Every structure is written in C-alpha cells, then in structure tokens.
PDB file of C-alpha atoms in Angstrom:
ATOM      1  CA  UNK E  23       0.000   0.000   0.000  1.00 66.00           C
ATOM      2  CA  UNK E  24       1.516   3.376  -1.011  1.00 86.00           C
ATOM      3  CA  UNK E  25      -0.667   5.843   0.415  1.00 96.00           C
ATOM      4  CA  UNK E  26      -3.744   7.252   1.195  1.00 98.00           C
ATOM      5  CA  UNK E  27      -6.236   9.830  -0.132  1.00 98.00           C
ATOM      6  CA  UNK E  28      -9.248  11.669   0.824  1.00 98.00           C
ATOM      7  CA  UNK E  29     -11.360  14.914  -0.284  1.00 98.00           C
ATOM      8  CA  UNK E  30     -10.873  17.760   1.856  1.00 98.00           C
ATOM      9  CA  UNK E  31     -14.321  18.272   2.533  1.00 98.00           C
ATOM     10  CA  UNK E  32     -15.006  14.939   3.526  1.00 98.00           C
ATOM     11  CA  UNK E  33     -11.660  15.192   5.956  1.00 98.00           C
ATOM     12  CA  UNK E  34     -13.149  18.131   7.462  1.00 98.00           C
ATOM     13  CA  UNK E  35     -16.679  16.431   8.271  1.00 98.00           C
ATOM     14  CA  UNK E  36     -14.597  14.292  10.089  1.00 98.00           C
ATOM     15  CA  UNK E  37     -12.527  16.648  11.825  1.00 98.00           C
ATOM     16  CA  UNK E  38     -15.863  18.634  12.681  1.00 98.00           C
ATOM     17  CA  UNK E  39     -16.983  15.429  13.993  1.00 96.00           C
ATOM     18  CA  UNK E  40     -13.873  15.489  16.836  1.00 96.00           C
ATOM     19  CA  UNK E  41     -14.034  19.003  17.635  1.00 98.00           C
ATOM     20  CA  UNK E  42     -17.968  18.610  18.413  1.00 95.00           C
ATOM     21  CA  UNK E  43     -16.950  15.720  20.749  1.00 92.00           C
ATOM     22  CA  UNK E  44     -13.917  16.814  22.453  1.00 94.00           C
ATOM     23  CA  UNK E  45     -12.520  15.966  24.921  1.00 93.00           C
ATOM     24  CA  UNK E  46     -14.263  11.837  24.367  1.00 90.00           C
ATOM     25  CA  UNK E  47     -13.146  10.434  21.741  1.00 92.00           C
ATOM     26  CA  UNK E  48     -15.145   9.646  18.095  1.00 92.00           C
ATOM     27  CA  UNK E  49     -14.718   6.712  16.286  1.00 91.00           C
ATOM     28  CA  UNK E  50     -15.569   6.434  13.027  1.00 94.00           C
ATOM     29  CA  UNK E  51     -15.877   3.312   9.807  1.00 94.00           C
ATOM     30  CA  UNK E  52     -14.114   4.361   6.543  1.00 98.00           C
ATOM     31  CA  UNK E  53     -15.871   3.822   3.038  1.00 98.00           C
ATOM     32  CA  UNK E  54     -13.256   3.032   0.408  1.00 98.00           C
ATOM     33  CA  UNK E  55     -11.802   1.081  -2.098  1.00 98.00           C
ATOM     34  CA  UNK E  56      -7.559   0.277  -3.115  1.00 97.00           C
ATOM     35  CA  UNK E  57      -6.739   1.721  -6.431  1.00 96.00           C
ATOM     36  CA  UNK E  58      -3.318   1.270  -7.747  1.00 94.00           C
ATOM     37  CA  UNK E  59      -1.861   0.184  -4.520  1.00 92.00           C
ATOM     38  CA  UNK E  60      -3.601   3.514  -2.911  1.00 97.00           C
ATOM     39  CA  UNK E  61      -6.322   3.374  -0.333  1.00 98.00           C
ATOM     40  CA  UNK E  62      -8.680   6.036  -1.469  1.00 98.00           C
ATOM     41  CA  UNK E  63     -11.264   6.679   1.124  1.00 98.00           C
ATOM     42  CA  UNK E  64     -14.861   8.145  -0.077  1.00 98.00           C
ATOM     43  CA  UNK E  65     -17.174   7.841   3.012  1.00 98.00           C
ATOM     44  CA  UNK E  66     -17.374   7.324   6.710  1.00 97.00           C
ATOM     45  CA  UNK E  67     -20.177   5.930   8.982  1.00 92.00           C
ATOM     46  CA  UNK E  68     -20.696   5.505  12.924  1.00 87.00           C
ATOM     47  CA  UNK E  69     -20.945   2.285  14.184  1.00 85.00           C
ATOM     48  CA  UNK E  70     -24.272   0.995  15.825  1.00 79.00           C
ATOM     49  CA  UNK E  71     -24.632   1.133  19.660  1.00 72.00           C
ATOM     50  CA  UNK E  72     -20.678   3.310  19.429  1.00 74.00           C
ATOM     51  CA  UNK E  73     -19.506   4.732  22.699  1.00 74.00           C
ATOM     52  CA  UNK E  74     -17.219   6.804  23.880  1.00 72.00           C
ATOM     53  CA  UNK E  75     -15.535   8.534  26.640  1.00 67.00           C
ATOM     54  CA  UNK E  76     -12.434  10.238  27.425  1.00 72.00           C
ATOM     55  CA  UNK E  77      -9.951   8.215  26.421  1.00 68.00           C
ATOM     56  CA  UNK E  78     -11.552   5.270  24.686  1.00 68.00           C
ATOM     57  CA  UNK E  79     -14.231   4.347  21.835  1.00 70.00           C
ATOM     58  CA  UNK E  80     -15.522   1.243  21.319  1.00 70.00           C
ATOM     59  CA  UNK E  81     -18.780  -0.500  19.271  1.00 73.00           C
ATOM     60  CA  UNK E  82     -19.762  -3.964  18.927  1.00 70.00           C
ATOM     61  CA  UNK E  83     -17.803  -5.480  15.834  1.00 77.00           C
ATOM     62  CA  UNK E  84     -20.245  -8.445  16.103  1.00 78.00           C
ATOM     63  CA  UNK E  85     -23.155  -5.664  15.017  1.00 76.00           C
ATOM     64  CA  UNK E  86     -21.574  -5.126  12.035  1.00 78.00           C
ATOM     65  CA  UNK E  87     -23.518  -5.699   8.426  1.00 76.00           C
ATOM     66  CA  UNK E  88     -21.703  -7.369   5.783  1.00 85.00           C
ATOM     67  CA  UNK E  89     -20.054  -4.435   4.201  1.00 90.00           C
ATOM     68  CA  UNK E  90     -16.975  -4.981   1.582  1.00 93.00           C
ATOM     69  CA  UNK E  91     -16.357  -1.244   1.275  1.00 96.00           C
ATOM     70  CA  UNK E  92     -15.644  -0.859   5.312  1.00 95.00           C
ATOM     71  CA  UNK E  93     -11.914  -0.365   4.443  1.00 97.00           C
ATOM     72  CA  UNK E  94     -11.224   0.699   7.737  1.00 96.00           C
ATOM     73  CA  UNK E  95     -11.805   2.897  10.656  1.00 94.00           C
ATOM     74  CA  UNK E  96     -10.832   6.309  12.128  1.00 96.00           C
ATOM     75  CA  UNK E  97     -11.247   7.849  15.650  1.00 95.00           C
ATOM     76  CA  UNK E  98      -9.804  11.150  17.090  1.00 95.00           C
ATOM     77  CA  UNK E  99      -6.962  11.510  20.377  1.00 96.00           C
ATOM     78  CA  UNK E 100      -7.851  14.397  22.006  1.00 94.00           C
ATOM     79  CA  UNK E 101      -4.370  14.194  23.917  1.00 94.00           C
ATOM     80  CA  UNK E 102      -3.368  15.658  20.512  1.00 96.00           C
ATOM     81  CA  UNK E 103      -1.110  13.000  20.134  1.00 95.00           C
ATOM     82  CA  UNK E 104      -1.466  11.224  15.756  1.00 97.00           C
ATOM     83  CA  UNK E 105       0.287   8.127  17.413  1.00 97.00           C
ATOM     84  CA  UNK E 106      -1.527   5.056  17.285  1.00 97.00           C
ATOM     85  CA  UNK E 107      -1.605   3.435  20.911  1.00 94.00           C
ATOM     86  CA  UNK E 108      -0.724  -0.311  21.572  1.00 94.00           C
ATOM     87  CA  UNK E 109      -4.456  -0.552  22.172  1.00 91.00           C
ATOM     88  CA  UNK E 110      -5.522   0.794  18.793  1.00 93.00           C
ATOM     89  CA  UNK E 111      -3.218  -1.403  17.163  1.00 95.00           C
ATOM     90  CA  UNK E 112      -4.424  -4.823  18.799  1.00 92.00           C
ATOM     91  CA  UNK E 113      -8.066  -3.359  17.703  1.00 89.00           C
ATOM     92  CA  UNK E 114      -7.027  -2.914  14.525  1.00 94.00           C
ATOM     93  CA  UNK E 115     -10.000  -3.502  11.883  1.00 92.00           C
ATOM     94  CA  UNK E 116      -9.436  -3.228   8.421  1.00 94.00           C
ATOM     95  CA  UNK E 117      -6.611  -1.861   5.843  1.00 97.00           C
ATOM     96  CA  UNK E 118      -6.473   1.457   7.613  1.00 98.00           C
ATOM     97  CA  UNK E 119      -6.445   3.239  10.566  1.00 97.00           C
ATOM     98  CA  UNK E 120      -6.939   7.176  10.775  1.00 99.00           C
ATOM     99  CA  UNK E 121      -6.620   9.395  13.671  1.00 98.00           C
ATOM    100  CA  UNK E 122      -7.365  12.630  14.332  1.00 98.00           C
ATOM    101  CA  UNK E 123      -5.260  14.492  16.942  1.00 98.00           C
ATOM    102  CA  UNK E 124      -6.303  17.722  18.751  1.00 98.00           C
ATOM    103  CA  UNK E 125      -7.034  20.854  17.604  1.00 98.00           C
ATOM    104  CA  UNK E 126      -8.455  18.613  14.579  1.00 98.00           C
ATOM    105  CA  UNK E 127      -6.924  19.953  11.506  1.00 97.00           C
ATOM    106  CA  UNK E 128      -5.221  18.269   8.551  1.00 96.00           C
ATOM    107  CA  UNK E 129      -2.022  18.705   9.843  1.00 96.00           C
ATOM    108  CA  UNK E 130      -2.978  16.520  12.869  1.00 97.00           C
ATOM    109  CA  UNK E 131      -4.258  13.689  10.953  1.00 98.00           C
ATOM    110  CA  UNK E 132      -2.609  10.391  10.068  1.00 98.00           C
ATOM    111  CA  UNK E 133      -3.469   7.065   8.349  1.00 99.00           C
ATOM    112  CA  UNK E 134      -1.682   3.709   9.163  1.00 98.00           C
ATOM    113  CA  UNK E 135      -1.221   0.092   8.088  1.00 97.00           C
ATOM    114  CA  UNK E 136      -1.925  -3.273  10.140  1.00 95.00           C
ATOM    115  CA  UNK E 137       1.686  -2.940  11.036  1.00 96.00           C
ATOM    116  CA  UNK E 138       1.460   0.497  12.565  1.00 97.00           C
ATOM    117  CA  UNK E 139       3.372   2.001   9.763  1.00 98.00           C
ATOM    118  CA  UNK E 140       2.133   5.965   8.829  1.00 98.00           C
ATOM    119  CA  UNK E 141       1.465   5.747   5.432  1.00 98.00           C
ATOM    120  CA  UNK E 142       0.722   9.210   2.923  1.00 98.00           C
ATOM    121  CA  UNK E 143      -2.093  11.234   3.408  1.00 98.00           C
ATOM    122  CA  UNK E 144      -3.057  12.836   0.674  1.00 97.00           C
ATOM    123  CA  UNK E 145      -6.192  15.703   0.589  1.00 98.00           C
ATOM    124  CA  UNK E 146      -7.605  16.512  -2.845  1.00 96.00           C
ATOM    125  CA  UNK E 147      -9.430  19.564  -2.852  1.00 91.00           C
ATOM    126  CA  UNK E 148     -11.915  20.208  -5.657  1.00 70.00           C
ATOM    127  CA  UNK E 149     -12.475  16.708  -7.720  1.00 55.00           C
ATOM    128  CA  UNK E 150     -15.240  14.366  -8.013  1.00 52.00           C
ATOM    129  CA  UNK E 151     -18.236  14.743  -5.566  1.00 46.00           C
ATOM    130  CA  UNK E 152     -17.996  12.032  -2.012  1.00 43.00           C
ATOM    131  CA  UNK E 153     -21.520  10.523  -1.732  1.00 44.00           C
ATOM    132  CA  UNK E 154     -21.773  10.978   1.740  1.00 43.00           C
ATOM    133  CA  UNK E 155     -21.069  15.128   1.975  1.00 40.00           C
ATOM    134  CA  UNK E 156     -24.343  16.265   0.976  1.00 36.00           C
ATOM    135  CA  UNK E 157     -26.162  14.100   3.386  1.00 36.00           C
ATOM    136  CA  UNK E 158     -23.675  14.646   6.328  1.00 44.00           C
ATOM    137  CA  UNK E 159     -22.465  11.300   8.241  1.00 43.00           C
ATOM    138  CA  UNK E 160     -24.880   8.412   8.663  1.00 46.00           C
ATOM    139  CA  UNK E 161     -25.205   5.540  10.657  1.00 49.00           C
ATOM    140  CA  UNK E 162     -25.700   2.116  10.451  1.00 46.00           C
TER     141      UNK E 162
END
C-alpha cells in the first residue's frame, strides 16, 4: 500500500466530527476502495450502539452488516497526540487506521497500516463529488 487519499471536505466532516466531541473520543468506519496500490477513502459511517468517553471508543464489531467497502476505521486523540496506541493497534480492523489528533486539523491527521506504519495522506481539494457530503455522516 503506497498511500492514502481523501477529499478535503469529507476530511473536514470528520474533523468537525472530533471538535464537536472533544474531549471523548469519536470513532468512526471508513468507506473506500484500493486503487493502484492507494487506499482512497470516499465515506465514513458511525458504528451501531458506538460509545465513547475520554480516552476510549468502542462499538460492537459483532453488530456489524456485511459491508466490503468498510476499508477501515478512524477515531480522534484528544491528547493531541497522531500516534496510534498499543491498544488501537491490537483493535485494529481493516486496511487502515486514521486518527485525528487535537485541535483537529489536517495537519494533525494520520493514516496507518496493520503494522502500525504511517502511510501518505493525501487531501484533494476540488475533484469528483464524495456521496456521503451532501447528506452529512450516517449511521448504520
């Protein structure tokens, strides 16, 4: 896998997303597909029955509909810290793994791999329309 990429507008949803929940954290299941080795990521949805407090965020995997195009999952660290934690890394679901560090901007945002390894982000402004950013996030 050589990267990642996501629309801007659909990054900041998701950023919005942390700063309305700050200081728990948000977790979050990314819509995607791999193209050319790249993980491009088009939507996100919250999990059914998801909670959250400071420090942790959790749902019940087991709830889960069959979905191919869950690619992964992001949640924010309001310690403002991009690092995945040994505990996000044994939870690992998926290709990817986002976070979003405090103050939730681009800048504080990171994708990894199963191993734990930050991969590219890359935020492209101004292309082809994400089906979920007219409707705002949805759940399951």
């Amino acid at each position: 896998m050589m990267g990642a990429k996501i629309e801007g507008p659909l990054l900041e949803s998701m950023l919005e997303l942390a700063r309305e929940g700050h200081p728990r954290e948000v977790f979050l299941l990314l819509r995607g597909r791999v193209r050319g080795g790249c993980v491009e990521l088009e939507d996100f949805l919250i999990p059914p029955l998801a909670v959250s407090g400071r420090g942790f965020a959790e749902f019940p995997i087991h709830l889960l509909p069959i979905d191919f195009s869950i690619i992964g999952t992001a949640h924010s660290h309001p310690s403002g810290s991009p690092t995945p934690s040994p505990d996000d890394l044994n939870n690992f679901y998926g290709l990817v793994m986002m976070i979003l560090a405090y103050p939730y901007s681009s800048s504080n945002s990171a994708v990894y791999n199963r191993r734990g390894e930050r991969i590219p982000l890359r935020i492209i402004e101004g292309e082809k329309q994400t089906r979920g950013r007219n409707s705002g996030f949805r759940g399951l």
